[in-house]
Amino acid sequence: MSSFFIKKKVISAAPNKGDLKRKSNADDGKGRSKKFNKRMDEEISSDSENESADPNRKQQENEDDEIEETLQEKKLRLAKLYLEQLREEEDKRAEQESFEADLIAGRLQEDVLEQKGKLQRLIANELIAPDPAEVRLLRGHKLSVTCLVITPDEKCIFSASKDCSIIKWEVEGGKKVHKIAGGRKGTEARHVGHTAHILCMAISSDGKYLASGDMNKLIMIWDPVTCKHLYKLKGHRDAVSGLAFRRGTHTLYSASHDRSIKVWSVDENAYVETLFGHQDMITGLDSLSRERCVTAGGRDRTVRVWKVAEESQLVFHGHEGSIDCIQLINEEHMVTGGDDGSISVWTVNKKKPVSTVKQAHGSHGNTGLEQPCWVSSVAALHNSDIVASGASGSHNSAVQLWKCGQGFRGLEPLFSVPMIGFVNSLKFSNSGKFLVAGVGQEHRLGRWWRIKEARNGLYIIPLKRQAQEQEVVL
């Protein structure tokens, strides 16, 4: 029995042929499945590794697919981009042209207002009185300084003296750049330069020519850069007392003690014409852009406006004594000073001064015999509300700055800069940053008396401001 069951068990345990085949197939399928899964796992693992190594690759491929375009589409895109750039450049160019046009229009309007004397820069209230330590003295002349000019770029100053010399100064450092020495009387034939007292100077608005006039009736023309002598202008019959270039041109006006005004073309070294009218020697002359000049007639007590093109003149009266100096404020207004001690502001539309300050610099002399201090020089900052005056004849002389009222009616004192001697010449720089005074021991037109304590030289007075200036149309 036991053997039977054992056999049966063995028989039941032995697989038949079909079962073996099915099992073999199942095993093969399971093996192939494992191999496939293993291969897929390797591929997935490889892709995962690549993706982890370059995370932006797939994104880049997608973007490349999106950006991919045809040649025609690319040309169209570039053309649109180019047109957009052209449009932007055109807009910028139009804005720039509009800005320049507005700027030019503004300048033209300012020029028109200046020509009419209607533009006034209000800077008087912004000026600060300088510290005495800031005022510089430049010494180099042996005798009294009689006149001076400032170059248009404000880098140099030319001064002239009774010692017949001309000195070119550097403004910033105060150094002598060049000196044109004066000659002795009787050496006119061989000496290049002046041999008599120099009374006046002028420089052209472009800085090309410098002119100087002396007691020997001569006008000398110089190159301001090299200080080389160019030529002489002869024609006056007495001392040349005033010179001025018409702004923007090389037309020169000259005034003389022979009571005449002459017009010269410096470019051509030629005489143009002579104007007559004053009854006494002319002591001062000035000119701006118009074809006209203004003169002070000394003891004939007249101020005259010469309209050269119209060949006419306007005559003004107002001072009680000799009118010794004159300066244009703008094309319509001017300021004068005289030995009666008064300062007057004039307009070309009225025959009398619109404002006058008597004894502007006080008086001097013993009690009961006081005399007003002479006003020997005046200056004006063009198209502004500031004028300056210099006094002579006392030990307490000074340069006084004044504020012009609205419409140039009235003069208000701002501050004074004390100095000893005769203030023979005053000039503002074009920008109004400084004022230069030419001082001497004697008056520029004579030797009535002498102040020995005075120093012959130039005083450079800085003009500081608190704020920006304003412009008004009168």
GROMACS .gro file of C-alpha atoms in nm:
model
  474
    1MET     CA    1   0.000   0.000   0.000
    2SER     CA    2   0.272   0.228   0.090
    3SER     CA    3   0.446   0.174  -0.236
    4PHE     CA    4   0.124   0.244  -0.423
    5PHE     CA    5   0.071   0.571  -0.260
    6ILE     CA    6   0.429   0.667  -0.311
    7LYS     CA    7   0.403   0.590  -0.674
    8LYS     CA    8   0.079   0.773  -0.702
    9LYS     CA    9   0.236   1.066  -0.536
   10VAL     CA   10   0.526   1.055  -0.772
   11ILE     CA   11   0.291   1.022  -1.066
   12SER     CA   12   0.076   1.306  -0.946
   13ALA     CA   13   0.388   1.518  -0.889
   14ALA     CA   14   0.526   1.459  -1.239
   15PRO     CA   15   0.399   1.721  -1.491
   16ASN     CA   16   0.255   1.618  -1.822
   17LYS     CA   17   0.383   1.738  -2.152
   18GLY     CA   18   0.123   2.014  -2.203
   19ASP     CA   19   0.178   2.155  -1.861
   20LEU     CA   20   0.550   2.167  -1.918
   21LYS     CA   21   0.496   2.347  -2.245
   22ARG     CA   22   0.262   2.604  -2.092
   23LYS     CA   23   0.501   2.656  -1.806
   24SER     CA   24   0.791   2.698  -2.044
   25ASN     CA   25   0.594   2.956  -2.242
   26ALA     CA   26   0.496   3.137  -1.926
   27ASP     CA   27   0.851   3.142  -1.809
   28ASP     CA   28   0.968   3.270  -2.145
   29GLY     CA   29   0.703   3.544  -2.142
   30LYS     CA   30   0.794   3.641  -1.794
   31GLY     CA   31   1.162   3.654  -1.887
   32ARG     CA   32   1.096   3.864  -2.193
   33SER     CA   33   0.879   4.092  -1.987
   34LYS     CA   34   1.154   4.140  -1.737
   35LYS     CA   35   1.407   4.213  -2.010
   36PHE     CA   36   1.170   4.465  -2.178
   37ASN     CA   37   1.095   4.633  -1.849
   38LYS     CA   38   1.464   4.644  -1.771
   39ARG     CA   39   1.540   4.800  -2.109
   40MET     CA   40   1.261   5.054  -2.066
   41ASP     CA   41   1.386   5.139  -1.722
   42GLU     CA   42   1.732   5.198  -1.864
   43GLU     CA   43   1.591   5.423  -2.138
   44ILE     CA   44   1.377   5.619  -1.895
   45SER     CA   45   1.666   5.644  -1.658
   46SER     CA   46   1.887   5.770  -1.941
   47ASP     CA   47   1.632   6.035  -2.045
   48SER     CA   48   1.590   6.144  -1.685
   49GLU     CA   49   1.963   6.178  -1.650
   50ASN     CA   50   1.983   6.387  -1.969
   51GLU     CA   51   1.696   6.606  -1.855
   52SER     CA   52   1.856   6.655  -1.515
   53ALA     CA   53   2.188   6.737  -1.685
   54ASP     CA   54   2.030   7.001  -1.918
   55PRO     CA   55   1.698   7.125  -1.775
   56ASN     CA   56   1.660   7.400  -2.037
   57ARG     CA   57   1.709   7.175  -2.334
   58LYS     CA   58   1.347   7.079  -2.373
   59GLN     CA   59   1.234   7.437  -2.320
   60GLN     CA   60   1.489   7.554  -2.579
   61GLU     CA   61   1.365   7.297  -2.828
   62ASN     CA   62   1.009   7.416  -2.776
   63GLU     CA   63   1.112   7.779  -2.822
   64ASP     CA   64   1.306   7.691  -3.137
   65ASP     CA   65   0.997   7.528  -3.268
   66GLU     CA   66   0.794   7.838  -3.193
   67ILE     CA   67   1.053   8.083  -3.334
   68GLU     CA   68   1.110   7.881  -3.644
   69GLU     CA   69   1.002   8.099  -3.936
   70THR     CA   70   1.030   8.112  -4.307
   71LEU     CA   71   1.274   8.336  -4.492
   72GLN     CA   72   0.991   8.562  -4.602
   73GLU     CA   73   0.863   8.603  -4.245
   74LYS     CA   74   1.215   8.686  -4.126
   75LYS     CA   75   1.253   8.959  -4.392
   76LEU     CA   76   0.917   9.104  -4.294
   77ARG     CA   77   1.010   9.111  -3.924
   78LEU     CA   78   1.345   9.281  -3.991
   79ALA     CA   79   1.181   9.536  -4.219
   80LYS     CA   80   0.928   9.625  -3.948
   81LEU     CA   81   1.209   9.659  -3.695
   82TYR     CA   82   1.407   9.884  -3.929
   83LEU     CA   83   1.103  10.104  -3.994
   84GLU     CA   84   1.045  10.136  -3.621
   85GLN     CA   85   1.405  10.249  -3.569
   86LEU     CA   86   1.370  10.504  -3.850
   87ARG     CA   87   1.050  10.634  -3.692
   88GLU     CA   88   1.219  10.677  -3.354
   89GLU     CA   89   1.517  10.857  -3.511
   90GLU     CA   90   1.281  11.085  -3.704
   91ASP     CA   91   1.091  11.172  -3.385
   92LYS     CA   92   1.419  11.255  -3.205
   93ARG     CA   93   1.534  11.466  -3.498
   94ALA     CA   94   1.203  11.652  -3.505
   95GLU     CA   95   1.227  11.721  -3.130
   96GLN     CA   96   1.584  11.850  -3.170
   97GLU     CA   97   1.489  12.074  -3.463
   98SER     CA   98   1.191  12.207  -3.268
   99PHE     CA   99   1.415  12.282  -2.969
  100GLU     CA  100   1.671  12.460  -3.188
  101ALA     CA  101   1.398  12.656  -3.364
  102ASP     CA  102   1.255  12.768  -3.030
  103LEU     CA  103   1.604  12.861  -2.912
  104ILE     CA  104   1.674  13.064  -3.225
  105ALA     CA  105   1.333  13.230  -3.202
  106GLY     CA  106   1.403  13.318  -2.840
  107ARG     CA  107   1.740  13.465  -2.929
  108LEU     CA  108   1.591  13.664  -3.216
  109GLN     CA  109   1.323  13.795  -2.986
  110GLU     CA  110   1.589  13.893  -2.731
  111ASP     CA  111   1.787  14.067  -3.007
  112VAL     CA  112   1.477  14.259  -3.115
  113LEU     CA  113   1.403  14.359  -2.755
  114GLU     CA  114   1.765  14.460  -2.707
  115GLN     CA  115   1.753  14.671  -3.022
  116LYS     CA  116   1.445  14.845  -2.889
  117GLY     CA  117   1.595  14.883  -2.541
  118LYS     CA  118   1.308  14.682  -2.391
  119LEU     CA  119   1.503  14.392  -2.237
  120GLN     CA  120   1.633  14.441  -1.885
  121ARG     CA  121   1.813  14.183  -1.672
  122LEU     CA  122   1.725  14.239  -1.307
  123ILE     CA  123   2.034  14.147  -1.109
  124ALA     CA  124   2.088  14.449  -0.884
  125ASN     CA  125   1.903  14.297  -0.588
  126GLU     CA  126   2.117  13.982  -0.610
  127LEU     CA  127   2.455  14.154  -0.586
  128ILE     CA  128   2.667  14.110  -0.274
  129ALA     CA  129   2.914  14.377  -0.167
  130PRO     CA  130   3.266  14.233  -0.208
  131ASP     CA  131   3.504  14.185   0.080
  132PRO     CA  132   3.787  14.443   0.056
  133ALA     CA  133   4.035  14.155   0.068
  134GLU     CA  134   3.884  14.016  -0.254
  135VAL     CA  135   3.960  14.332  -0.454
  136ARG     CA  136   4.287  14.285  -0.645
  137LEU     CA  137   4.529  14.558  -0.750
  138LEU     CA  138   4.742  14.517  -1.065
  139ARG     CA  139   5.037  14.756  -1.084
  140GLY     CA  140   5.267  14.812  -1.378
  141HIS     CA  141   5.217  15.164  -1.514
  142LYS     CA  142   5.446  15.444  -1.401
  143LEU     CA  143   5.181  15.716  -1.445
  144SER     CA  144   4.804  15.739  -1.413
  145VAL     CA  145   4.590  15.477  -1.585
  146THR     CA  146   4.359  15.660  -1.826
  147CYS     CA  147   4.157  15.386  -1.999
  148LEU     CA  148   4.103  15.011  -2.020
  149VAL     CA  149   3.913  14.743  -2.213
  150ILE     CA  150   3.823  14.381  -2.136
  151THR     CA  151   3.852  14.118  -2.409
  152PRO     CA  152   3.522  13.954  -2.517
  153ASP     CA  153   3.627  13.619  -2.365
  154GLU     CA  154   3.703  13.798  -2.035
  155LYS     CA  155   4.045  13.636  -2.008
  156CYS     CA  156   4.254  13.951  -2.054
  157ILE     CA  157   4.248  14.323  -1.981
  158PHE     CA  158   4.426  14.598  -2.176
  159SER     CA  159   4.518  14.915  -1.986
  160ALA     CA  160   4.678  15.237  -2.110
  161SER     CA  161   4.840  15.522  -1.927
  162LYS     CA  162   4.988  15.869  -1.938
  163ASP     CA  163   5.326  15.695  -1.962
  164CYS     CA  164   5.225  15.612  -2.325
  165SER     CA  165   5.236  15.236  -2.264
  166ILE     CA  166   4.977  14.962  -2.311
  167ILE     CA  167   4.982  14.653  -2.089
  168LYS     CA  168   4.799  14.326  -2.150
  169TRP     CA  169   4.699  14.153  -1.826
  170GLU     CA  170   4.579  13.804  -1.748
  171VAL     CA  171   4.257  13.826  -1.546
  172GLU     CA  172   4.282  13.499  -1.356
  173GLY     CA  173   4.642  13.524  -1.240
  174GLY     CA  174   4.688  13.900  -1.263
  175LYS     CA  175   5.012  13.858  -1.456
  176LYS     CA  176   5.150  14.079  -1.730
  177VAL     CA  177   5.117  13.904  -2.063
  178HIS     CA  178   5.272  14.175  -2.280
  179LYS     CA  179   5.375  14.538  -2.260
  180ILE     CA  180   5.384  14.784  -2.549
  181ALA     CA  181   5.629  15.042  -2.426
  182GLY     CA  182   5.573  15.412  -2.480
  183GLY     CA  183   5.821  15.631  -2.658
  184ARG     CA  184   5.959  15.975  -2.591
  185LYS     CA  185   5.838  16.287  -2.760
  186GLY     CA  186   6.019  16.337  -3.090
  187THR     CA  187   6.070  15.963  -3.159
  188GLU     CA  188   5.745  15.920  -3.355
  189ALA     CA  189   5.926  15.834  -3.679
  190ARG     CA  190   6.112  15.532  -3.542
  191HIS     CA  191   5.911  15.421  -3.238
  192VAL     CA  192   5.639  15.161  -3.286
  193GLY     CA  193   5.373  15.275  -3.043
  194HIS     CA  194   5.248  15.589  -2.873
  195THR     CA  195   5.467  15.882  -2.779
  196ALA     CA  196   5.195  16.088  -2.606
  197HIS     CA  197   4.933  16.031  -2.335
  198ILE     CA  198   4.684  15.762  -2.436
  199LEU     CA  199   4.330  15.880  -2.363
  200CYS     CA  200   4.104  15.604  -2.496
  201MET     CA  201   4.087  15.244  -2.618
  202ALA     CA  202   3.834  15.011  -2.779
  203ILE     CA  203   3.824  14.644  -2.880
  204SER     CA  204   3.603  14.486  -3.147
  205SER     CA  205   3.329  14.247  -3.036
  206ASP     CA  206   3.505  13.952  -3.201
  207GLY     CA  207   3.839  14.040  -3.040
  208LYS     CA  208   4.015  14.089  -3.374
  209TYR     CA  209   4.119  14.453  -3.342
  210LEU     CA  210   4.233  14.679  -3.059
  211ALA     CA  211   4.230  15.055  -3.113
  212SER     CA  212   4.401  15.324  -2.903
  213GLY     CA  213   4.397  15.703  -2.933
  214ASP     CA  214   4.642  15.960  -2.795
  215MET     CA  215   4.713  16.329  -2.751
  216ASN     CA  216   4.913  16.329  -3.076
  217LYS     CA  217   4.591  16.303  -3.285
  218LEU     CA  218   4.675  15.940  -3.375
  219ILE     CA  219   4.468  15.621  -3.367
  220MET     CA  220   4.672  15.299  -3.357
  221ILE     CA  221   4.530  14.959  -3.454
  222TRP     CA  222   4.673  14.646  -3.289
  223ASP     CA  223   4.629  14.270  -3.297
  224PRO     CA  224   4.503  14.190  -2.944
  225VAL     CA  225   4.641  13.834  -2.954
  226THR     CA  226   5.000  13.909  -3.052
  227CYS     CA  227   5.002  14.282  -2.959
  228LYS     CA  228   5.149  14.345  -3.304
  229HIS     CA  229   5.104  14.693  -3.451
  230LEU     CA  230   4.893  14.687  -3.767
  231TYR     CA  231   4.857  15.050  -3.884
  232LYS     CA  232   4.779  15.411  -3.794
  233LEU     CA  233   4.468  15.613  -3.866
  234LYS     CA  234   4.530  15.984  -3.919
  235GLY     CA  235   4.280  16.263  -3.971
  236HIS     CA  236   4.190  16.430  -3.642
  237ARG     CA  237   4.331  16.778  -3.577
  238ASP     CA  238   4.350  16.743  -3.198
  239ALA     CA  239   4.369  16.478  -2.924
  240VAL     CA  240   4.162  16.163  -2.976
  241SER     CA  241   3.942  16.136  -2.666
  242GLY     CA  242   3.695  15.859  -2.744
  243LEU     CA  243   3.684  15.531  -2.939
  244ALA     CA  244   3.416  15.265  -2.990
  245PHE     CA  245   3.359  14.977  -3.233
  246ARG     CA  246   3.010  14.915  -3.359
  247ARG     CA  247   2.916  14.573  -3.220
  248GLY     CA  248   2.932  14.288  -3.468
  249THR     CA  249   3.136  14.493  -3.716
  250HIS     CA  250   3.479  14.647  -3.763
  251THR     CA  251   3.340  14.997  -3.803
  252LEU     CA  252   3.521  15.232  -3.566
  253TYR     CA  253   3.390  15.563  -3.430
  254SER     CA  254   3.640  15.816  -3.296
  255ALA     CA  255   3.585  16.144  -3.107
  256SER     CA  256   3.832  16.425  -3.064
  257HIS     CA  257   3.901  16.754  -2.894
  258ASP     CA  258   3.866  16.902  -3.242
  259ARG     CA  259   3.487  16.867  -3.182
  260SER     CA  260   3.436  16.611  -3.458
  261ILE     CA  261   3.344  16.243  -3.484
  262LYS     CA  262   3.501  16.031  -3.755
  263VAL     CA  263   3.391  15.696  -3.895
  264TRP     CA  264   3.652  15.440  -4.005
  265SER     CA  265   3.652  15.098  -4.173
  266VAL     CA  266   3.928  14.915  -3.989
  267ASP     CA  267   3.917  14.610  -4.218
  268GLU     CA  268   4.006  14.832  -4.514
  269ASN     CA  269   4.223  15.075  -4.317
  270ALA     CA  270   4.005  15.350  -4.460
  271TYR     CA  271   3.839  15.675  -4.354
  272VAL     CA  272   3.462  15.692  -4.418
  273GLU     CA  273   3.318  16.026  -4.304
  274THR     CA  274   3.321  16.306  -4.045
  275LEU     CA  275   3.035  16.428  -3.826
  276PHE     CA  276   3.014  16.781  -3.684
  277GLY     CA  277   2.791  16.943  -3.425
  278HIS     CA  278   2.954  16.983  -3.083
  279GLN     CA  279   3.058  17.331  -2.973
  280ASP     CA  280   3.336  17.218  -2.739
  281MET     CA  281   3.585  16.935  -2.720
  282ILE     CA  282   3.426  16.588  -2.703
  283THR     CA  283   3.515  16.400  -2.384
  284GLY     CA  284   3.349  16.060  -2.432
  285LEU     CA  285   3.193  15.828  -2.691
  286ASP     CA  286   3.012  15.493  -2.696
  287SER     CA  287   2.831  15.265  -2.941
  288LEU     CA  288   2.643  14.934  -2.948
  289SER     CA  289   2.482  14.742  -3.238
  290ARG     CA  290   2.289  15.014  -3.418
  291GLU     CA  291   2.451  15.233  -3.679
  292ARG     CA  292   2.479  15.521  -3.436
  293CYS     CA  293   2.696  15.649  -3.153
  294VAL     CA  294   2.652  15.875  -2.850
  295THR     CA  295   2.891  16.146  -2.734
  296ALA     CA  296   2.948  16.378  -2.438
  297GLY     CA  297   3.033  16.735  -2.536
  298GLY     CA  298   3.229  16.854  -2.236
  299ARG     CA  299   3.168  17.223  -2.167
  300ASP     CA  300   2.898  17.262  -2.429
  301ARG     CA  301   2.689  17.059  -2.177
  302THR     CA  302   2.520  16.848  -2.442
  303VAL     CA  303   2.476  16.479  -2.505
  304ARG     CA  304   2.430  16.387  -2.869
  305VAL     CA  305   2.300  16.078  -3.046
  306TRP     CA  306   2.443  16.049  -3.397
  307LYS     CA  307   2.227  15.860  -3.648
  308VAL     CA  308   2.495  15.788  -3.904
  309ALA     CA  309   2.275  15.634  -4.174
  310GLU     CA  310   2.018  15.915  -4.153
  311GLU     CA  311   2.291  16.181  -4.127
  312SER     CA  312   2.113  16.339  -3.833
  313GLN     CA  313   2.169  16.398  -3.462
  314LEU     CA  314   1.966  16.436  -3.145
  315VAL     CA  315   2.075  16.693  -2.885
  316PHE     CA  316   2.010  16.656  -2.509
  317HIS     CA  317   2.067  16.903  -2.223
  318GLY     CA  318   2.075  16.844  -1.847
  319HIS     CA  319   2.409  16.884  -1.667
  320GLU     CA  320   2.513  17.208  -1.502
  321GLY     CA  321   2.883  17.161  -1.578
  322SER     CA  322   3.117  16.975  -1.811
  323ILE     CA  323   2.998  16.628  -1.913
  324ASP     CA  324   3.311  16.415  -1.888
  325CYS     CA  325   3.193  16.056  -1.948
  326ILE     CA  326   2.912  15.863  -2.115
  327GLN     CA  327   2.810  15.497  -2.149
  328LEU     CA  328   2.517  15.321  -2.318
  329ILE     CA  329   2.303  15.096  -2.097
  330ASN     CA  330   2.113  14.962  -2.398
  331GLU     CA  331   2.017  15.093  -2.739
  332GLU     CA  332   1.763  15.335  -2.588
  333HIS     CA  333   1.920  15.445  -2.257
  334MET     CA  334   2.254  15.589  -2.144
  335VAL     CA  335   2.425  15.720  -1.832
  336THR     CA  336   2.651  16.026  -1.800
  337GLY     CA  337   2.866  16.189  -1.535
  338GLY     CA  338   3.020  16.535  -1.503
  339ASP     CA  339   3.229  16.770  -1.296
  340ASP     CA  340   2.911  16.904  -1.135
  341GLY     CA  341   2.910  16.580  -0.933
  342SER     CA  342   2.587  16.449  -1.081
  343ILE     CA  343   2.494  16.127  -1.257
  344SER     CA  344   2.210  16.127  -1.510
  345VAL     CA  345   2.021  15.854  -1.693
  346TRP     CA  346   1.877  15.941  -2.034
  347THR     CA  347   1.639  15.793  -2.288
  348VAL     CA  348   1.657  15.881  -2.657
  349ASN     CA  349   1.288  15.971  -2.646
  350LYS     CA  350   1.330  16.268  -2.411
  351LYS     CA  351   1.553  16.575  -2.426
  352LYS     CA  352   1.601  16.585  -2.048
  353PRO     CA  353   1.735  16.313  -1.812
  354VAL     CA  354   1.477  16.068  -1.679
  355SER     CA  355   1.666  16.060  -1.347
  356THR     CA  356   1.953  16.255  -1.191
  357VAL     CA  357   2.149  16.214  -0.867
  358LYS     CA  358   2.327  16.532  -0.761
  359GLN     CA  359   2.648  16.514  -0.559
  360ALA     CA  360   2.645  16.141  -0.622
  361HIS     CA  361   2.982  16.102  -0.450
  362GLY     CA  362   2.948  16.376  -0.193
  363SER     CA  363   3.167  16.685  -0.170
  364HIS     CA  364   3.515  16.784  -0.060
  365GLY     CA  365   3.692  17.099   0.052
  366ASN     CA  366   3.694  17.327   0.354
  367THR     CA  367   3.374  17.425   0.531
  368GLY     CA  368   3.188  17.683   0.329
  369LEU     CA  369   3.401  17.609   0.022
  370GLU     CA  370   3.282  17.257  -0.050
  371GLN     CA  371   3.288  17.136  -0.407
  372PRO     CA  372   3.115  16.824  -0.542
  373CYS     CA  373   3.344  16.532  -0.617
  374TRP     CA  374   3.386  16.499  -0.992
  375VAL     CA  375   3.229  16.199  -1.160
  376SER     CA  376   3.518  16.107  -1.386
  377SER     CA  377   3.392  15.772  -1.519
  378VAL     CA  378   3.073  15.571  -1.559
  379ALA     CA  379   3.001  15.216  -1.672
  380ALA     CA  380   2.691  15.007  -1.741
  381LEU     CA  381   2.630  14.635  -1.755
  382HIS     CA  382   2.454  14.616  -2.090
  383ASN     CA  383   2.080  14.537  -2.083
  384SER     CA  384   2.071  14.523  -1.704
  385ASP     CA  385   1.965  14.741  -1.414
  386ILE     CA  386   2.320  14.811  -1.289
  387VAL     CA  387   2.545  15.111  -1.352
  388ALA     CA  388   2.865  15.221  -1.179
  389SER     CA  389   3.036  15.553  -1.131
  390GLY     CA  390   3.382  15.659  -1.024
  391ALA     CA  391   3.467  15.977  -0.837
  392SER     CA  392   3.778  16.189  -0.840
  393GLY     CA  393   3.917  16.480  -0.651
  394SER     CA  394   3.939  16.362  -0.291
  395HIS     CA  395   4.116  16.118  -0.064
  396ASN     CA  396   3.793  15.927  -0.005
  397SER     CA  397   3.712  15.851  -0.367
  398ALA     CA  398   3.514  15.537  -0.443
  399VAL     CA  399   3.347  15.324  -0.704
  400GLN     CA  400   2.972  15.338  -0.645
  401LEU     CA  401   2.726  15.083  -0.784
  402TRP     CA  402   2.368  15.189  -0.855
  403LYS     CA  403   2.040  15.016  -0.923
  404CYS     CA  404   1.824  15.155  -1.204
  405GLY     CA  405   1.455  15.169  -1.120
  406GLN     CA  406   1.171  15.035  -1.331
  407GLY     CA  407   1.189  15.196  -1.673
  408PHE     CA  408   1.526  15.344  -1.568
  409ARG     CA  409   1.346  15.604  -1.360
  410GLY     CA  410   1.548  15.664  -1.048
  411LEU     CA  411   1.889  15.551  -0.921
  412GLU     CA  412   1.934  15.375  -0.588
  413PRO     CA  413   2.280  15.325  -0.431
  414LEU     CA  414   2.377  14.961  -0.379
  415PHE     CA  415   2.727  14.966  -0.231
  416SER     CA  416   3.060  15.141  -0.279
  417VAL     CA  417   3.418  15.022  -0.299
  418PRO     CA  418   3.654  15.280  -0.146
  419MET     CA  419   3.983  15.364  -0.316
  420ILE     CA  420   4.222  15.656  -0.325
  421GLY     CA  421   4.286  15.848  -0.646
  422PHE     CA  422   4.116  15.946  -0.969
  423VAL     CA  423   3.891  15.671  -1.105
  424ASN     CA  424   3.958  15.743  -1.471
  425SER     CA  425   3.796  15.438  -1.629
  426LEU     CA  426   3.537  15.173  -1.543
  427LYS     CA  427   3.437  14.859  -1.734
  428PHE     CA  428   3.204  14.567  -1.658
  429SER     CA  429   3.286  14.224  -1.797
  430ASN     CA  430   3.024  14.100  -2.046
  431SER     CA  431   2.900  13.836  -1.802
  432GLY     CA  432   2.888  14.082  -1.513
  433LYS     CA  433   3.119  13.868  -1.299
  434PHE     CA  434   3.362  14.150  -1.228
  435LEU     CA  435   3.417  14.524  -1.263
  436VAL     CA  436   3.755  14.682  -1.342
  437ALA     CA  437   3.857  15.032  -1.236
  438GLY     CA  438   4.154  15.221  -1.379
  439VAL     CA  439   4.295  15.451  -1.110
  440GLY     CA  440   4.565  15.716  -1.116
  441GLN     CA  441   4.715  16.004  -0.924
  442GLU     CA  442   4.585  16.251  -1.185
  443HIS     CA  443   4.272  16.306  -1.390
  444ARG     CA  444   4.295  16.152  -1.736
  445LEU     CA  445   4.224  16.483  -1.914
  446GLY     CA  446   4.455  16.712  -1.719
  447ARG     CA  447   4.680  16.784  -1.423
  448TRP     CA  448   4.467  17.015  -1.212
  449TRP     CA  449   4.600  16.851  -0.896
  450ARG     CA  450   4.765  16.531  -0.785
  451ILE     CA  451   4.692  16.277  -0.511
  452LYS     CA  452   5.031  16.135  -0.412
  453GLU     CA  453   4.886  15.860  -0.193
  454ALA     CA  454   4.706  15.705  -0.490
  455ARG     CA  455   4.841  15.399  -0.667
  456ASN     CA  456   4.849  15.388  -1.046
  457GLY     CA  457   4.693  15.059  -1.145
  458LEU     CA  458   4.387  14.843  -1.204
  459TYR     CA  459   4.144  14.731  -0.937
  460ILE     CA  460   3.951  14.412  -1.019
  461ILE     CA  461   3.628  14.407  -0.818
  462PRO     CA  462   3.442  14.070  -0.806
  463LEU     CA  463   3.063  14.086  -0.834
  464LYS     CA  464   2.896  13.794  -0.657
  465ARG     CA  465   2.526  13.714  -0.671
  466GLN     CA  466   2.291  13.542  -0.432
  467ALA     CA  467   2.060  13.386  -0.690
  468GLN     CA  468   1.982  13.363  -1.058
  469GLU     CA  469   1.904  13.680  -1.251
  470GLN     CA  470   1.566  13.764  -1.397
  471GLU     CA  471   1.469  13.918  -1.728
  472VAL     CA  472   1.178  14.152  -1.782
  473VAL     CA  473   1.036  14.323  -2.087
  474LEU     CA  474   0.975  14.692  -2.030
   0.00000   0.00000   0.00000
